PDB file of C-alpha atoms in Angstrom:
ATOM      1  CA  MET E 413     -12.026   6.984  49.943  1.00 47.00           C
ATOM      2  CA  PHE E 414      -9.364   4.833  48.377  1.00 48.00           C
ATOM      3  CA  ASP E 415      -6.600   6.354  46.245  1.00 55.00           C
ATOM      4  CA  LEU E 416      -6.779   4.120  43.152  1.00 53.00           C
ATOM      5  CA  ARG E 417      -3.281   4.922  41.891  1.00 55.00           C
ATOM      6  CA  ALA E 418      -1.775   4.231  45.305  1.00 52.00           C
ATOM      7  CA  TYR E 419      -3.755   1.025  45.525  1.00 50.00           C
ATOM      8  CA  VAL E 420      -2.686  -0.245  42.115  1.00 50.00           C
ATOM      9  CA  ASN E 421       0.894   0.689  42.891  1.00 55.00           C
ATOM     10  CA  LEU E 422       0.981  -1.687  45.741  1.00 48.00           C
ATOM     11  CA  GLN E 423       3.056  -4.819  45.090  1.00 44.00           C
ATOM     12  CA  MET E 424       0.589  -7.586  45.913  1.00 47.00           C
ATOM     13  CA  ASP E 425       1.428 -11.201  45.217  1.00 49.00           C
ATOM     14  CA  GLY E 426       4.290 -10.293  42.938  1.00 50.00           C
ATOM     15  CA  VAL E 427       2.235  -7.892  40.795  1.00 52.00           C
ATOM     16  CA  LYS E 428       4.613  -5.372  39.131  1.00 58.00           C
ATOM     17  CA  THR E 429       4.319  -1.842  40.377  1.00 65.00           C
ATOM     18  CA  GLU E 430       3.001   0.444  37.682  1.00 72.00           C
ATOM     19  CA  MET E 431       0.656   3.444  37.205  1.00 76.00           C
ATOM     20  CA  LEU E 432      -2.615   3.288  35.469  1.00 76.00           C
ATOM     21  CA  GLN E 433      -2.314   5.338  32.244  1.00 76.00           C
ATOM     22  CA  GLN E 434      -4.678   7.540  30.340  1.00 77.00           C
ATOM     23  CA  ASP E 435      -5.115   7.540  26.579  1.00 75.00           C
ATOM     24  CA  ASN E 436      -3.097  10.121  24.661  1.00 74.00           C
ATOM     25  CA  ASP E 437      -4.288  11.419  21.313  1.00 72.00           C
ATOM     26  CA  THR E 438      -0.803  12.382  20.241  1.00 68.00           C
ATOM     27  CA  ARG E 439       1.020   9.172  21.189  1.00 73.00           C
ATOM     28  CA  TRP E 440       0.640   6.108  19.015  1.00 74.00           C
ATOM     29  CA  GLY E 441      -0.108   2.881  20.910  1.00 80.00           C
ATOM     30  CA  SER E 442      -1.256   4.753  24.059  1.00 85.00           C
ATOM     31  CA  THR E 443      -4.768   3.252  23.869  1.00 88.00           C
ATOM     32  CA  TRP E 444      -3.354  -0.316  23.741  1.00 89.00           C
ATOM     33  CA  LYS E 445      -1.073   0.415  26.645  1.00 89.00           C
ATOM     34  CA  MET E 446      -3.840   1.902  28.708  1.00 90.00           C
ATOM     35  CA  VAL E 447      -6.119  -1.079  28.134  1.00 91.00           C
ATOM     36  CA  ASP E 448      -3.300  -3.564  28.716  1.00 92.00           C
ATOM     37  CA  ILE E 449      -2.473  -2.103  32.091  1.00 90.00           C
ATOM     38  CA  PHE E 450      -6.187  -1.851  33.048  1.00 90.00           C
ATOM     39  CA  LEU E 451      -6.821  -5.505  32.191  1.00 93.00           C
ATOM     40  CA  ARG E 452      -3.745  -6.750  34.065  1.00 90.00           C
ATOM     41  CA  HIS E 453      -5.006  -4.953  37.186  1.00 89.00           C
ATOM     42  CA  ARG E 454      -8.621  -6.035  36.787  1.00 90.00           C
ATOM     43  CA  ASP E 455      -8.777  -7.614  40.326  1.00 89.00           C
ATOM     44  CA  GLN E 456      -7.481  -4.519  42.110  1.00 86.00           C
ATOM     45  CA  ILE E 457      -9.719  -2.236  40.103  1.00 87.00           C
ATOM     46  CA  GLU E 458     -12.841  -4.300  40.905  1.00 89.00           C
ATOM     47  CA  VAL E 459     -12.006  -4.319  44.584  1.00 88.00           C
ATOM     48  CA  TYR E 460     -11.581  -0.526  44.513  1.00 87.00           C
ATOM     49  CA  VAL E 461     -14.873  -0.026  42.721  1.00 87.00           C
ATOM     50  CA  ASN E 462     -16.761  -2.320  45.080  1.00 87.00           C
ATOM     51  CA  LEU E 463     -15.349  -0.594  48.190  1.00 86.00           C
ATOM     52  CA  THR E 464     -15.727   2.972  47.080  1.00 87.00           C
ATOM     53  CA  LYS E 465     -19.039   4.640  47.708  1.00 85.00           C
ATOM     54  CA  GLY E 466     -20.752   6.084  44.594  1.00 85.00           C
ATOM     55  CA  LEU E 467     -18.987   3.920  42.079  1.00 86.00           C
ATOM     56  CA  GLU E 468     -21.454   1.017  42.067  1.00 81.00           C
ATOM     57  CA  LYS E 469     -22.833   1.946  38.675  1.00 83.00           C
ATOM     58  CA  GLU E 470     -19.302   2.251  37.243  1.00 86.00           C
ATOM     59  CA  LYS E 471     -18.549  -1.440  37.728  1.00 89.00           C
ATOM     60  CA  LEU E 472     -17.794  -3.124  34.417  1.00 91.00           C
ATOM     61  CA  THR E 473     -19.825  -6.174  33.284  1.00 90.00           C
ATOM     62  CA  ASP E 474     -18.218  -9.320  32.081  1.00 92.00           C
ATOM     63  CA  VAL E 475     -19.259  -8.387  28.554  1.00 92.00           C
ATOM     64  CA  GLU E 476     -17.479  -5.023  28.943  1.00 92.00           C
ATOM     65  CA  TRP E 477     -14.382  -6.688  30.204  1.00 93.00           C
ATOM     66  CA  GLY E 478     -14.609  -8.960  27.212  1.00 92.00           C
ATOM     67  CA  ASP E 479     -14.887  -5.923  24.913  1.00 91.00           C
ATOM     68  CA  LEU E 480     -11.647  -4.621  26.440  1.00 92.00           C
ATOM     69  CA  GLU E 481      -9.880  -7.948  25.885  1.00 93.00           C
ATOM     70  CA  ALA E 482     -11.004  -7.935  22.246  1.00 92.00           C
ATOM     71  CA  LEU E 483      -9.963  -4.358  21.838  1.00 91.00           C
ATOM     72  CA  LYS E 484      -6.484  -5.004  23.172  1.00 92.00           C
ATOM     73  CA  LYS E 485      -6.008  -7.943  20.834  1.00 92.00           C
ATOM     74  CA  MET E 486      -7.289  -6.025  17.837  1.00 91.00           C
ATOM     75  CA  LEU E 487      -5.008  -3.019  18.576  1.00 91.00           C
ATOM     76  CA  GLU E 488      -1.826  -5.068  18.832  1.00 91.00           C
ATOM     77  CA  PRO E 489      -1.211  -5.096  15.011  1.00 90.00           C
ATOM     78  CA  PHE E 490      -1.777  -1.360  14.963  1.00 89.00           C
ATOM     79  CA  LYS E 491       0.779  -0.857  17.706  1.00 87.00           C
ATOM     80  CA  VAL E 492       3.358  -2.943  15.886  1.00 86.00           C
ATOM     81  CA  ALA E 493       2.646  -1.301  12.500  1.00 86.00           C
ATOM     82  CA  SER E 494       3.014   2.217  13.999  1.00 83.00           C
ATOM     83  CA  ILE E 495       6.304   1.252  15.677  1.00 81.00           C
ATOM     84  CA  LEU E 496       7.686  -0.205  12.381  1.00 81.00           C
ATOM     85  CA  GLY E 497       6.517   2.899  10.512  1.00 76.00           C
ATOM     86  CA  GLN E 498       8.591   5.101  12.733  1.00 75.00           C
ATOM     87  CA  GLY E 499      11.860   3.381  11.689  1.00 68.00           C
ATOM     88  CA  ARG E 500      14.509   5.457   9.979  1.00 67.00           C
ATOM     89  CA  ASN E 501      16.553   4.069   7.057  1.00 66.00           C
ATOM     90  CA  THR E 502      14.505   0.895   7.112  1.00 69.00           C
ATOM     91  CA  GLU E 503      12.134  -0.581   4.581  1.00 68.00           C
ATOM     92  CA  HIS E 504       9.265  -0.503   7.095  1.00 70.00           C
ATOM     93  CA  GLY E 505       9.726   3.198   7.624  1.00 66.00           C
ATOM     94  CA  SER E 506       9.564   3.916   3.870  1.00 77.00           C
ATOM     95  CA  ILE E 507       6.632   4.811   1.677  1.00 84.00           C
ATOM     96  CA  THR E 508       6.684   1.288   0.152  1.00 84.00           C
ATOM     97  CA  PHE E 509       5.296  -0.070   3.432  1.00 86.00           C
ATOM     98  CA  SER E 510       2.283   2.263   3.637  1.00 88.00           C
ATOM     99  CA  LEU E 511      -0.138   0.398   1.381  1.00 90.00           C
ATOM    100  CA  VAL E 512       0.890  -2.919   3.017  1.00 90.00           C
ATOM    101  CA  GLU E 513       0.036  -1.477   6.460  1.00 90.00           C
ATOM    102  CA  TYR E 514      -3.356  -0.239   5.233  1.00 91.00           C
ATOM    103  CA  ASP E 515      -4.239  -3.488   3.503  1.00 93.00           C
ATOM    104  CA  MET E 516      -3.235  -5.580   6.566  1.00 92.00           C
ATOM    105  CA  LEU E 517      -5.021  -3.433   9.157  1.00 93.00           C
ATOM    106  CA  LEU E 518      -8.218  -3.097   7.115  1.00 93.00           C
ATOM    107  CA  SER E 519      -8.286  -6.846   6.652  1.00 92.00           C
ATOM    108  CA  ILE E 520      -7.898  -7.261  10.441  1.00 92.00           C
ATOM    109  CA  LEU E 521     -10.874  -4.953  11.046  1.00 92.00           C
ATOM    110  CA  GLU E 522     -12.990  -6.729   8.378  1.00 92.00           C
ATOM    111  CA  LYS E 523     -12.411 -10.146   9.927  1.00 91.00           C
ATOM    112  CA  GLU E 524     -13.352  -8.772  13.371  1.00 90.00           C
ATOM    113  CA  LYS E 525     -16.552  -7.275  11.995  1.00 89.00           C
ATOM    114  CA  LYS E 526     -17.632 -10.712  10.794  1.00 89.00           C
ATOM    115  CA  LYS E 527     -17.405 -12.254  14.231  1.00 87.00           C
ATOM    116  CA  VAL E 528     -20.498 -12.651  16.432  1.00 85.00           C
ATOM    117  CA  TRP E 529     -20.524 -10.514  19.509  1.00 85.00           C
ATOM    118  CA  PRO E 530     -22.928 -10.318  22.402  1.00 86.00           C
ATOM    119  CA  SER E 531     -25.933  -8.025  21.710  1.00 85.00           C
ATOM    120  CA  GLU E 532     -25.032  -5.724  24.552  1.00 84.00           C
ATOM    121  CA  SER E 533     -21.482  -5.247  23.376  1.00 87.00           C
ATOM    122  CA  THR E 534     -20.419  -1.837  22.127  1.00 86.00           C
ATOM    123  CA  TYR E 535     -17.284  -3.278  20.500  1.00 88.00           C
ATOM    124  CA  THR E 536     -18.922  -3.745  17.079  1.00 87.00           C
ATOM    125  CA  SER E 537     -19.823  -0.124  16.713  1.00 87.00           C
ATOM    126  CA  ARG E 538     -16.261   0.860  17.558  1.00 86.00           C
ATOM    127  CA  LEU E 539     -15.035  -1.590  14.886  1.00 89.00           C
ATOM    128  CA  GLU E 540     -17.172  -0.008  12.329  1.00 90.00           C
ATOM    129  CA  ASN E 541     -15.962   3.535  13.259  1.00 90.00           C
ATOM    130  CA  ALA E 542     -12.342   2.324  13.117  1.00 90.00           C
ATOM    131  CA  TRP E 543     -12.776   0.748   9.712  1.00 92.00           C
ATOM    132  CA  MET E 544     -14.410   3.920   8.282  1.00 94.00           C
ATOM    133  CA  LYS E 545     -11.627   6.150   9.641  1.00 92.00           C
ATOM    134  CA  LEU E 546      -8.833   3.870   8.289  1.00 92.00           C
ATOM    135  CA  ASP E 547     -10.536   3.466   4.951  1.00 94.00           C
ATOM    136  CA  LYS E 548     -10.899   7.258   4.675  1.00 94.00           C
ATOM    137  CA  TYR E 549      -7.121   7.702   4.833  1.00 92.00           C
ATOM    138  CA  TYR E 550      -6.572   4.613   2.665  1.00 93.00           C
ATOM    139  CA  GLN E 551      -8.600   6.216  -0.014  1.00 92.00           C
ATOM    140  CA  ARG E 552      -6.472   9.333   0.151  1.00 92.00           C
ATOM    141  CA  THR E 553      -3.546   7.395  -1.083  1.00 91.00           C
ATOM    142  CA  ASP E 554      -5.141   7.639  -4.501  1.00 90.00           C
ATOM    143  CA  ASP E 555      -4.461  11.380  -4.448  1.00 90.00           C
ATOM    144  CA  THR E 556      -0.898  10.738  -5.328  1.00 89.00           C
ATOM    145  CA  ALA E 557       0.661   7.973  -7.414  1.00 90.00           C
ATOM    146  CA  ALA E 558       3.731   7.869  -5.120  1.00 91.00           C
ATOM    147  CA  TYR E 559       2.478   5.006  -2.954  1.00 92.00           C
ATOM    148  CA  ARG E 560       1.889   2.581  -5.835  1.00 93.00           C
ATOM    149  CA  MET E 561       4.890   3.773  -7.827  1.00 93.00           C
ATOM    150  CA  ALA E 562       7.266   3.243  -4.924  1.00 91.00           C
ATOM    151  CA  MET E 563       6.071  -0.352  -4.539  1.00 92.00           C
ATOM    152  CA  ILE E 564       6.241  -1.115  -8.255  1.00 94.00           C
ATOM    153  CA  LEU E 565       9.773   0.279  -8.466  1.00 92.00           C
ATOM    154  CA  ASP E 566      10.888  -2.021  -5.680  1.00 91.00           C
ATOM    155  CA  PRO E 567      12.467  -4.934  -7.650  1.00 92.00           C
ATOM    156  CA  ARG E 568      11.267  -7.349  -5.009  1.00 91.00           C
ATOM    157  CA  ILE E 569       7.661  -6.426  -5.522  1.00 92.00           C
ATOM    158  CA  LYS E 570       6.912  -4.879  -8.907  1.00 93.00           C
ATOM    159  CA  MET E 571       3.262  -5.684  -9.793  1.00 94.00           C
ATOM    160  CA  LYS E 572       3.204  -8.911  -7.845  1.00 93.00           C
ATOM    161  CA  TYR E 573       1.900  -7.399  -4.622  1.00 93.00           C
ATOM    162  CA  PHE E 574      -1.125  -5.869  -6.339  1.00 94.00           C
ATOM    163  CA  GLU E 575      -1.902  -8.957  -8.412  1.00 94.00           C
ATOM    164  CA  ARG E 576      -1.826 -11.109  -5.286  1.00 92.00           C
ATOM    165  CA  ASN E 577      -3.508  -8.929  -2.736  1.00 91.00           C
ATOM    166  CA  TRP E 578      -5.893  -6.973  -4.919  1.00 93.00           C
ATOM    167  CA  ALA E 579      -7.136  -9.961  -6.863  1.00 91.00           C
ATOM    168  CA  THR E 580     -10.701  -9.235  -5.830  1.00 91.00           C
ATOM    169  CA  LYS E 581     -10.341  -5.686  -7.142  1.00 91.00           C
ATOM    170  CA  PRO E 582      -8.832  -6.206 -10.707  1.00 93.00           C
ATOM    171  CA  GLU E 583      -9.694  -2.663 -11.597  1.00 94.00           C
ATOM    172  CA  TRP E 584      -7.319  -1.413  -8.919  1.00 93.00           C
ATOM    173  CA  VAL E 585      -4.569  -3.568 -10.392  1.00 94.00           C
ATOM    174  CA  ILE E 586      -5.175  -2.224 -13.917  1.00 94.00           C
ATOM    175  CA  GLU E 587      -5.228   1.328 -12.601  1.00 94.00           C
ATOM    176  CA  ALA E 588      -1.884   0.941 -10.789  1.00 93.00           C
ATOM    177  CA  ASP E 589      -0.284  -0.563 -13.927  1.00 93.00           C
ATOM    178  CA  GLN E 590      -1.714   2.193 -16.197  1.00 93.00           C
ATOM    179  CA  LYS E 591      -0.562   4.910 -13.840  1.00 93.00           C
ATOM    180  CA  MET E 592       2.964   3.471 -13.739  1.00 93.00           C
ATOM    181  CA  HIS E 593       3.071   3.490 -17.573  1.00 91.00           C
ATOM    182  CA  GLU E 594       1.679   7.036 -17.746  1.00 91.00           C
ATOM    183  CA  ILE E 595       4.328   8.377 -15.452  1.00 91.00           C
ATOM    184  CA  TYR E 596       7.092   6.454 -17.198  1.00 90.00           C
ATOM    185  CA  HIS E 597       6.135   7.762 -20.611  1.00 87.00           C
ATOM    186  CA  GLU E 598       5.738  11.308 -19.214  1.00 86.00           C
ATOM    187  CA  TYR E 599       9.335  11.371 -17.975  1.00 84.00           C
ATOM    188  CA  LYS E 600      10.623   9.353 -20.921  1.00 81.00           C
ATOM    189  CA  ARG E 601       9.116  11.867 -23.323  1.00 77.00           C
ATOM    190  CA  ILE E 602      10.877  14.766 -21.548  1.00 69.00           C
ATOM    191  CA  GLU E 603      14.177  12.861 -21.527  1.00 67.00           C
ATOM    192  CA  ASP E 604      13.825  11.986 -25.279  1.00 65.00           C
ATOM    193  CA  GLU E 605      13.047  15.559 -26.163  1.00 60.00           C
ATOM    194  CA  ASP E 606      16.089  16.746 -24.370  1.00 60.00           C
ATOM    195  CA  LYS E 607      18.225  14.174 -26.142  1.00 59.00           C
ATOM    196  CA  GLU E 608      16.827  15.069 -29.560  1.00 56.00           C
ATOM    197  CA  MET E 609      17.599  18.738 -28.920  1.00 55.00           C
ATOM    198  CA  ASN E 610      21.186  17.862 -27.992  1.00 55.00           C
ATOM    199  CA  TYR E 611      21.516  15.669 -31.072  1.00 48.00           C
ATOM    200  CA  GLU E 612      20.438  18.543 -33.363  1.00 51.00           C
ATOM    201  CA  ASP E 613      22.711  20.993 -31.602  1.00 50.00           C
ATOM    202  CA  ASP E 614      25.698  18.773 -31.719  1.00 50.00           C
ATOM    203  CA  LEU E 615      25.464  17.551 -35.288  1.00 49.00           C
ATOM    204  CA  GLU E 616      23.931  19.050 -38.459  1.00 49.00           C
ATOM    205  CA  ASP E 617      22.864  15.508 -39.449  1.00 55.00           C
ATOM    206  CA  SER E 618      21.554  13.771 -36.413  1.00 52.00           C
ATOM    207  CA  SER E 619      21.572  10.424 -38.270  1.00 55.00           C
ATOM    208  CA  PHE E 620      25.295  10.361 -37.618  1.00 61.00           C
ATOM    209  CA  ASN E 621      25.021  10.816 -33.936  1.00 68.00           C
ATOM    210  CA  ILE E 622      27.042   8.054 -32.257  1.00 71.00           C
ATOM    211  CA  ASP E 623      24.419   7.308 -29.616  1.00 69.00           C
ATOM    212  CA  ILE E 624      21.665   6.946 -32.185  1.00 67.00           C
ATOM    213  CA  LEU E 625      23.901   4.735 -34.266  1.00 71.00           C
ATOM    214  CA  ARG E 626      24.684   2.548 -31.282  1.00 71.00           C
ATOM    215  CA  PHE E 627      21.287   2.349 -29.639  1.00 69.00           C
ATOM    216  CA  GLY E 628      18.766   3.643 -32.144  1.00 66.00           C
ATOM    217  CA  LYS E 629      16.360   6.420 -31.558  1.00 63.00           C
ATOM    218  CA  PRO E 630      14.372   6.250 -28.349  1.00 57.00           C
ATOM    219  CA  GLU E 631      11.119   5.118 -29.945  1.00 57.00           C
ATOM    220  CA  GLN E 632      13.007   2.294 -31.693  1.00 52.00           C
ATOM    221  CA  ARG E 633      14.231   0.752 -28.470  1.00 57.00           C
ATOM    222  CA  LYS E 634      12.253  -1.709 -26.458  1.00 62.00           C
ATOM    223  CA  ASN E 635      10.299  -0.097 -23.652  1.00 79.00           C
ATOM    224  CA  GLU E 636      12.532  -0.252 -20.563  1.00 85.00           C
ATOM    225  CA  LEU E 637       9.550  -0.346 -18.202  1.00 88.00           C
ATOM    226  CA  VAL E 638       8.110  -3.421 -20.002  1.00 88.00           C
ATOM    227  CA  ARG E 639      11.448  -5.158 -19.685  1.00 88.00           C
ATOM    228  CA  TYR E 640      11.554  -4.341 -15.954  1.00 91.00           C
ATOM    229  CA  LEU E 641       7.991  -5.475 -15.194  1.00 91.00           C
ATOM    230  CA  THR E 642       8.212  -8.727 -17.186  1.00 89.00           C
ATOM    231  CA  SER E 643      11.575  -9.748 -15.606  1.00 90.00           C
ATOM    232  CA  ASP E 644      11.641 -11.860 -12.466  1.00 91.00           C
ATOM    233  CA  THR E 645      11.413 -10.081  -9.145  1.00 91.00           C
ATOM    234  CA  VAL E 646      14.504 -10.003  -6.947  1.00 88.00           C
ATOM    235  CA  ILE E 647      14.455 -12.504  -4.120  1.00 82.00           C
ATOM    236  CA  PRO E 648      14.307 -10.627  -0.766  1.00 74.00           C
TER     237      PRO E 648
END
C-alpha cells in the first residue's frame, strides 16, 4: 500500500515538497490551507486513490472537486479577515472593524447562495450552514452597544457607514443613532449633575460661577454630539 504523505512529499516536476494538512478547529484559516494543499496535489492524490485497493469509492467526482475549488475561493476573505483581526495596535484589530467584517463576510455568503450549483453538489448546504452560524454571532453584537458606538465615535466614519451599508435596513440605522444619543445623554447627565454639585459647593450663588458665566448651564449649550455628527467626517 502506498504511503500518501510520502508520495505527496516527492518532488515531481518541480512540485514543492509539502505535507497534506488536516483541519484544526482551534486554528483560523486551517480549513482554507487544508483545501488549498489538497487541490494543488490533485493529480498525486488521484493516482494514489486509483492505485490503492479499497479506495475506489473514495475517489472524488468532478463536481466534488469543483465544490472544493468554490470552498477555497469562498474561504479566502475569511482567512484575510481573521488575519487582520489579530493585529495589535492597528485599526483592523480594533472593535471598529468587527461590524465591517461581519457585513462583508455575510454579503459574500449571500452572493454565493444565489449562484446556481449542480444538483449533486453539497456546497449549497454548507453555504447555508455557514451563513446561519455567522449571522448568529452577528446578531449577538446587538447585546452591547460598544460595536456601533465605537464606529460612530471614529471621526472618519460617524453615521456614514450605517447610512451607506444598512440602507436596506433603515430601522437598524435609526436604532444605532438612537442608542448613541441615549448613551451620550446618560453620561452627560452624570457629568452635569457632578458639575452642578460642585457649583453649589463652591459658591452660595451658583449664578456667579465663572464657568456658568462663560459657557452657560449645560442644558443651554448646543448638544456636543449633534455638532459632532453633523460635522464633516475626517478624511482617512
